[in-house]
Short mmCIF file of C-alpha atoms in Angstrom, two decimals:
data_model
loop_
_atom_site.label_atom_id
_atom_site.label_comp_id
_atom_site.label_asym_id
_atom_site.label_seq_id
_atom_site.Cartn_x
_atom_site.Cartn_y
_atom_site.Cartn_z
CA GLN X 768 5.20 -139.90 18.28
CA SER X 769 4.18 -138.69 21.74
CA ALA X 770 1.31 -140.30 23.54
CA LEU X 771 -0.29 -136.97 24.44
CA THR X 772 -0.96 -134.47 21.65
CA GLN X 773 0.02 -130.82 22.02
CA PRO X 774 0.24 -128.06 19.41
CA ALA X 775 3.82 -127.52 18.32
CA SER X 776 3.70 -123.82 18.93
CA VAL X 777 1.59 -120.98 20.23
CA SER X 778 2.23 -117.28 20.45
CA GLY X 779 0.75 -114.37 22.25
CA SER X 780 1.41 -110.72 22.97
CA SER X 781 2.84 -109.50 26.22
CA GLY X 782 0.02 -109.12 28.73
CA GLN X 783 -2.38 -111.39 26.89
CA SER X 784 -3.53 -114.90 27.81
CA ILE X 785 -2.95 -118.13 25.90
CA THR X 786 -4.16 -121.67 26.36
CA ILE X 787 -2.22 -124.86 25.44
CA SER X 788 -4.17 -128.03 24.93
CA CYS X 789 -3.05 -131.57 25.68
CA SER X 790 -5.13 -134.40 24.23
CA GLY X 791 -4.98 -137.87 25.63
CA THR X 792 -6.88 -141.11 25.37
CA SER X 793 -9.05 -143.27 27.52
CA SER X 794 -5.88 -144.90 28.81
CA ASP X 795 -4.43 -141.78 30.38
CA ALA X 796 -5.72 -138.22 30.66
CA ALA X 797 -9.37 -139.19 30.33
CA THR X 798 -9.20 -141.81 33.04
CA TYR X 799 -6.96 -140.13 35.54
CA HIS X 800 -7.10 -136.72 37.15
CA LEU X 801 -3.34 -136.91 37.20
CA VAL X 802 -2.16 -134.43 34.58
CA SER X 803 0.88 -132.29 35.25
CA TRP X 804 2.53 -129.52 33.32
CA TYR X 805 6.18 -128.51 33.09
CA GLN X 806 8.03 -125.49 31.77
CA GLN X 807 11.35 -126.06 30.06
CA HIS X 808 13.69 -123.26 29.06
CA PRO X 809 16.39 -124.02 26.46
CA GLY X 810 19.16 -126.19 27.84
CA LYS X 811 17.44 -126.57 31.21
CA ALA X 812 15.55 -129.31 32.99
CA PRO X 813 11.76 -129.20 33.08
CA GLN X 814 10.19 -127.46 36.07
CA LEU X 815 6.85 -128.33 37.59
CA LEU X 816 4.05 -125.81 37.01
CA ILE X 817 0.82 -127.71 37.65
CA TYR X 818 -0.06 -131.11 39.11
CA GLU X 819 -3.29 -133.04 39.49
CA VAL X 820 -4.75 -131.04 36.60
CA ASN X 821 -5.12 -127.70 38.41
CA LYS X 822 -2.94 -127.55 41.53
CA ARG X 823 0.00 -125.16 41.70
CA PRO X 824 3.08 -125.93 43.81
CA SER X 825 4.21 -123.17 46.10
CA GLY X 826 6.32 -120.64 44.29
CA VAL X 827 4.56 -120.96 40.93
CA SER X 828 2.82 -117.79 39.80
CA ASP X 829 -1.01 -117.79 39.83
CA ARG X 830 -0.78 -116.65 36.22
CA PHE X 831 -0.51 -120.36 35.45
CA SER X 832 -3.67 -122.43 35.71
CA GLY X 833 -4.80 -125.83 34.55
CA SER X 834 -8.05 -127.54 33.71
CA LYS X 835 -9.38 -130.68 32.06
CA SER X 836 -12.40 -131.66 30.08
CA GLY X 837 -12.80 -135.27 29.06
CA SER X 838 -9.49 -136.47 27.70
CA THR X 839 -8.14 -132.97 26.99
CA ALA X 840 -6.20 -131.02 29.56
CA SER X 841 -5.32 -127.36 29.18
CA LEU X 842 -2.77 -124.96 30.55
CA THR X 843 -3.63 -121.24 30.56
CA ILE X 844 -1.03 -118.57 31.05
CA SER X 845 -2.42 -115.10 31.74
CA GLY X 846 -0.60 -111.82 31.64
CA LEU X 847 2.08 -113.13 29.33
CA GLN X 848 5.62 -112.03 30.11
CA THR X 849 8.76 -112.37 28.02
CA GLU X 850 10.19 -114.79 30.58
CA ASP X 851 7.28 -117.15 29.84
CA GLU X 852 8.92 -117.97 26.51
CA ALA X 853 9.70 -121.66 26.89
CA VAL X 854 8.47 -125.11 25.94
CA TYR X 855 5.46 -126.40 27.91
CA ILE X 856 5.07 -130.12 28.36
CA CYS X 857 2.06 -132.03 29.64
CA CYS X 858 2.27 -135.39 31.36
CA SER X 859 -0.28 -137.93 32.51
CA TYR X 860 -0.26 -141.05 34.58
CA ALA X 861 -1.20 -143.96 32.28
CA GLY X 862 -0.85 -146.97 34.52
CA GLY X 863 0.10 -150.44 33.42
CA ASN X 864 3.36 -150.89 31.60
CA THR X 865 3.22 -147.42 30.05
CA PHE X 866 3.09 -145.82 33.48
CA VAL X 867 3.66 -142.16 32.45
CA VAL X 868 3.16 -140.45 29.11
CA PHE X 869 4.27 -137.05 27.92
CA GLY X 870 3.13 -134.63 25.29
CA GLY X 871 5.54 -133.53 22.59
CA GLY X 872 5.79 -130.04 24.05
CA THR X 873 4.48 -126.67 22.89
CA ARG X 874 6.88 -123.77 22.19
CA LEU X 875 5.48 -120.46 23.43
CA THR X 876 6.61 -117.28 21.80
CA VAL X 877 5.77 -113.96 23.44
CA ILE X 878 5.50 -111.29 20.79
CA GLN B 142 16.49 -127.94 49.85
CA VAL B 143 16.09 -130.83 47.43
CA HIS B 144 18.82 -131.35 44.85
CA LEU B 145 19.38 -134.02 42.28
CA VAL B 146 22.86 -133.85 40.76
CA GLU B 147 23.68 -136.02 37.81
CA SER B 148 27.01 -137.22 36.50
CA GLY B 149 28.75 -135.46 33.64
CA ALA B 150 28.32 -135.79 29.90
CA ALA B 151 29.43 -139.02 28.28
CA THR B 152 30.38 -140.05 24.78
CA GLU B 153 30.18 -143.73 23.92
CA LYS B 154 30.63 -145.86 20.84
CA PRO B 155 27.74 -147.83 19.32
CA GLY B 156 27.33 -151.11 21.10
CA ALA B 157 28.84 -149.86 24.34
CA SER B 158 27.14 -149.20 27.66
CA VAL B 159 26.72 -146.02 29.68
CA ARG B 160 26.08 -145.48 33.36
CA VAL B 161 24.54 -142.27 34.63
CA SER B 162 24.36 -141.39 38.29
CA CYS B 163 21.92 -139.17 40.19
CA LYS B 164 22.89 -138.03 43.72
CA ALA B 165 20.03 -136.86 45.85
CA SER B 166 20.23 -134.50 48.79
CA GLY B 167 17.88 -132.46 50.94
CA TYR B 168 15.35 -135.20 51.61
CA LYS B 169 15.06 -138.76 52.80
CA PHE B 170 16.29 -140.76 49.83
CA ILE B 171 14.27 -143.90 50.47
CA ALA B 172 10.99 -141.98 50.83
CA TYR B 173 10.44 -141.20 47.16
CA TYR B 174 10.59 -143.03 43.84
CA LEU B 175 13.15 -141.80 41.28
CA HIS B 176 12.32 -141.88 37.59
CA TRP B 177 14.57 -141.72 34.56
CA VAL B 178 13.32 -139.67 31.61
CA ARG B 179 15.27 -138.91 28.44
CA GLN B 180 15.01 -136.27 25.77
CA ALA B 181 16.58 -136.76 22.34
CA PRO B 182 17.78 -133.59 20.58
CA GLY B 183 14.83 -131.43 19.61
CA GLN B 184 12.39 -134.09 20.78
CA GLY B 185 9.93 -134.61 23.60
CA LEU B 186 10.40 -136.36 26.97
CA GLU B 187 10.34 -140.16 27.10
CA TRP B 188 9.75 -142.14 30.27
CA MET B 189 12.33 -144.87 30.79
CA GLY B 190 11.62 -146.34 34.19
CA GLU B 191 11.49 -145.97 37.93
CA ILE B 192 13.24 -147.28 41.00
CA ASN B 193 12.00 -147.45 44.55
CA PRO B 194 15.15 -146.81 46.61
CA ARG B 195 13.48 -148.29 49.68
CA ASN B 196 13.47 -151.82 48.23
CA SER B 197 15.25 -151.46 44.87
CA GLU B 198 12.15 -152.55 42.93
CA THR B 199 12.13 -151.25 39.42
CA LYS B 200 9.75 -150.82 36.49
CA SER B 201 10.90 -149.96 32.99
CA ALA B 202 9.26 -149.02 29.75
CA GLN B 203 8.78 -151.96 27.45
CA LYS B 204 11.09 -150.58 24.78
CA PHE B 205 14.03 -150.59 27.21
CA GLN B 206 13.42 -153.90 28.91
CA GLY B 207 16.46 -156.15 28.67
CA ARG B 208 18.73 -153.20 27.89
CA VAL B 209 18.36 -151.03 30.98
CA THR B 210 19.29 -151.55 34.62
CA MET B 211 18.31 -149.16 37.37
CA THR B 212 19.93 -149.44 40.77
CA SER B 213 20.39 -147.33 43.88
CA ASP B 214 22.85 -147.12 46.75
CA THR B 215 21.12 -145.80 49.83
CA SER B 216 24.43 -145.30 51.66
CA ILE B 217 25.28 -142.46 49.28
CA SER B 218 21.72 -141.49 48.29
CA THR B 219 22.47 -142.12 44.64
CA ALA B 220 20.54 -143.80 41.85
CA PHE B 221 22.14 -145.23 38.74
CA LEU B 222 20.94 -145.88 35.24
CA GLU B 223 22.79 -148.25 32.98
CA LEU B 224 21.85 -148.53 29.32
CA ARG B 225 23.50 -151.19 27.18
CA THR B 226 23.97 -151.86 23.49
CA LEU B 227 23.84 -148.20 22.64
CA THR B 228 22.89 -146.93 19.21
CA SER B 229 22.80 -143.44 17.76
CA GLU B 230 19.10 -143.29 18.72
CA ASP B 231 20.14 -143.31 22.37
CA THR B 232 21.82 -139.93 21.98
CA ALA B 233 19.83 -137.81 24.40
CA VAL B 234 19.80 -135.88 27.64
CA TYR B 235 19.00 -138.27 30.49
CA TYR B 236 17.18 -136.80 33.48
CA CYS B 237 16.49 -138.25 36.85
CA ALA B 238 13.41 -136.87 38.56
CA ARG B 239 11.83 -137.32 41.96
CA TYR B 240 8.38 -138.76 41.48
CA ARG B 241 5.39 -138.17 43.67
CA ASP B 242 3.55 -141.42 43.29
CA PHE B 243 0.01 -142.22 42.17
CA GLY B 244 -1.44 -141.70 45.62
CA SER B 245 0.28 -138.31 45.91
CA GLY B 246 -0.62 -136.93 42.50
CA SER B 247 1.75 -138.66 40.04
CA TYR B 248 4.10 -135.83 39.10
CA TYR B 249 7.76 -134.84 39.13
CA ASP B 250 8.59 -132.18 41.69
CA PHE B 251 12.35 -132.07 41.29
CA TRP B 252 14.61 -132.83 38.34
CA GLY B 253 18.31 -133.35 37.92
CA GLN B 254 20.21 -131.02 35.61
CA GLY B 255 20.38 -133.71 32.92
CA THR B 256 23.28 -135.71 31.50
CA LEU B 257 24.02 -135.57 27.80
CA VAL B 258 24.90 -138.99 26.41
CA THR B 259 26.25 -138.95 22.87
CA VAL B 260 26.60 -142.19 20.94
CA SER B 261 29.02 -141.80 18.11
CA SER B 262 31.66 -143.87 16.39
#
């Protein structure tokens, strides 16, 4: 069981927007503004999309955006494209012995 | 540019040990923590531990304590993960990832390609 809770799957039509939630606890996402998001295509390593809740590294499309309210972080993908089909994984700093926790990942299907 | 290149796939018997390497290039090796994260087939990511190559200090997840050793060799910019007393539940892809620490945002900006470790008799 993952420490952060994500929906197993979401789908959306090409051109639409979708939002993926990531629910944490008072030990991680609620306490720290240190949530990151990763995109993982089949058989590939995760790639950074968002860090510190809503910051995008250079080279990441502005179609990807992040936000947080309380202990729930969200990733929004606008203007869905077929190449966005992947698994999206959230991550939060948790401190202490746990250090870092991940969500179980959300599979995005673009219809 | 930054690259993390891991060693090749390994198949080990239950009870054996495995050692995975992660060679870094394109940046100053001692300037960033390296983390080890694994992913069992069809499962999510699991944090295993970190090493600070500057001073070789390590932290590991409680479930792996006593069974994992993380080291680094600054002369060849390479980090190593050794996992002992393997069981079938250790079958996973093992990733090394460069970690931007708490003060810099706590995230992974570069990942290795992953090493598949299969534990099978």
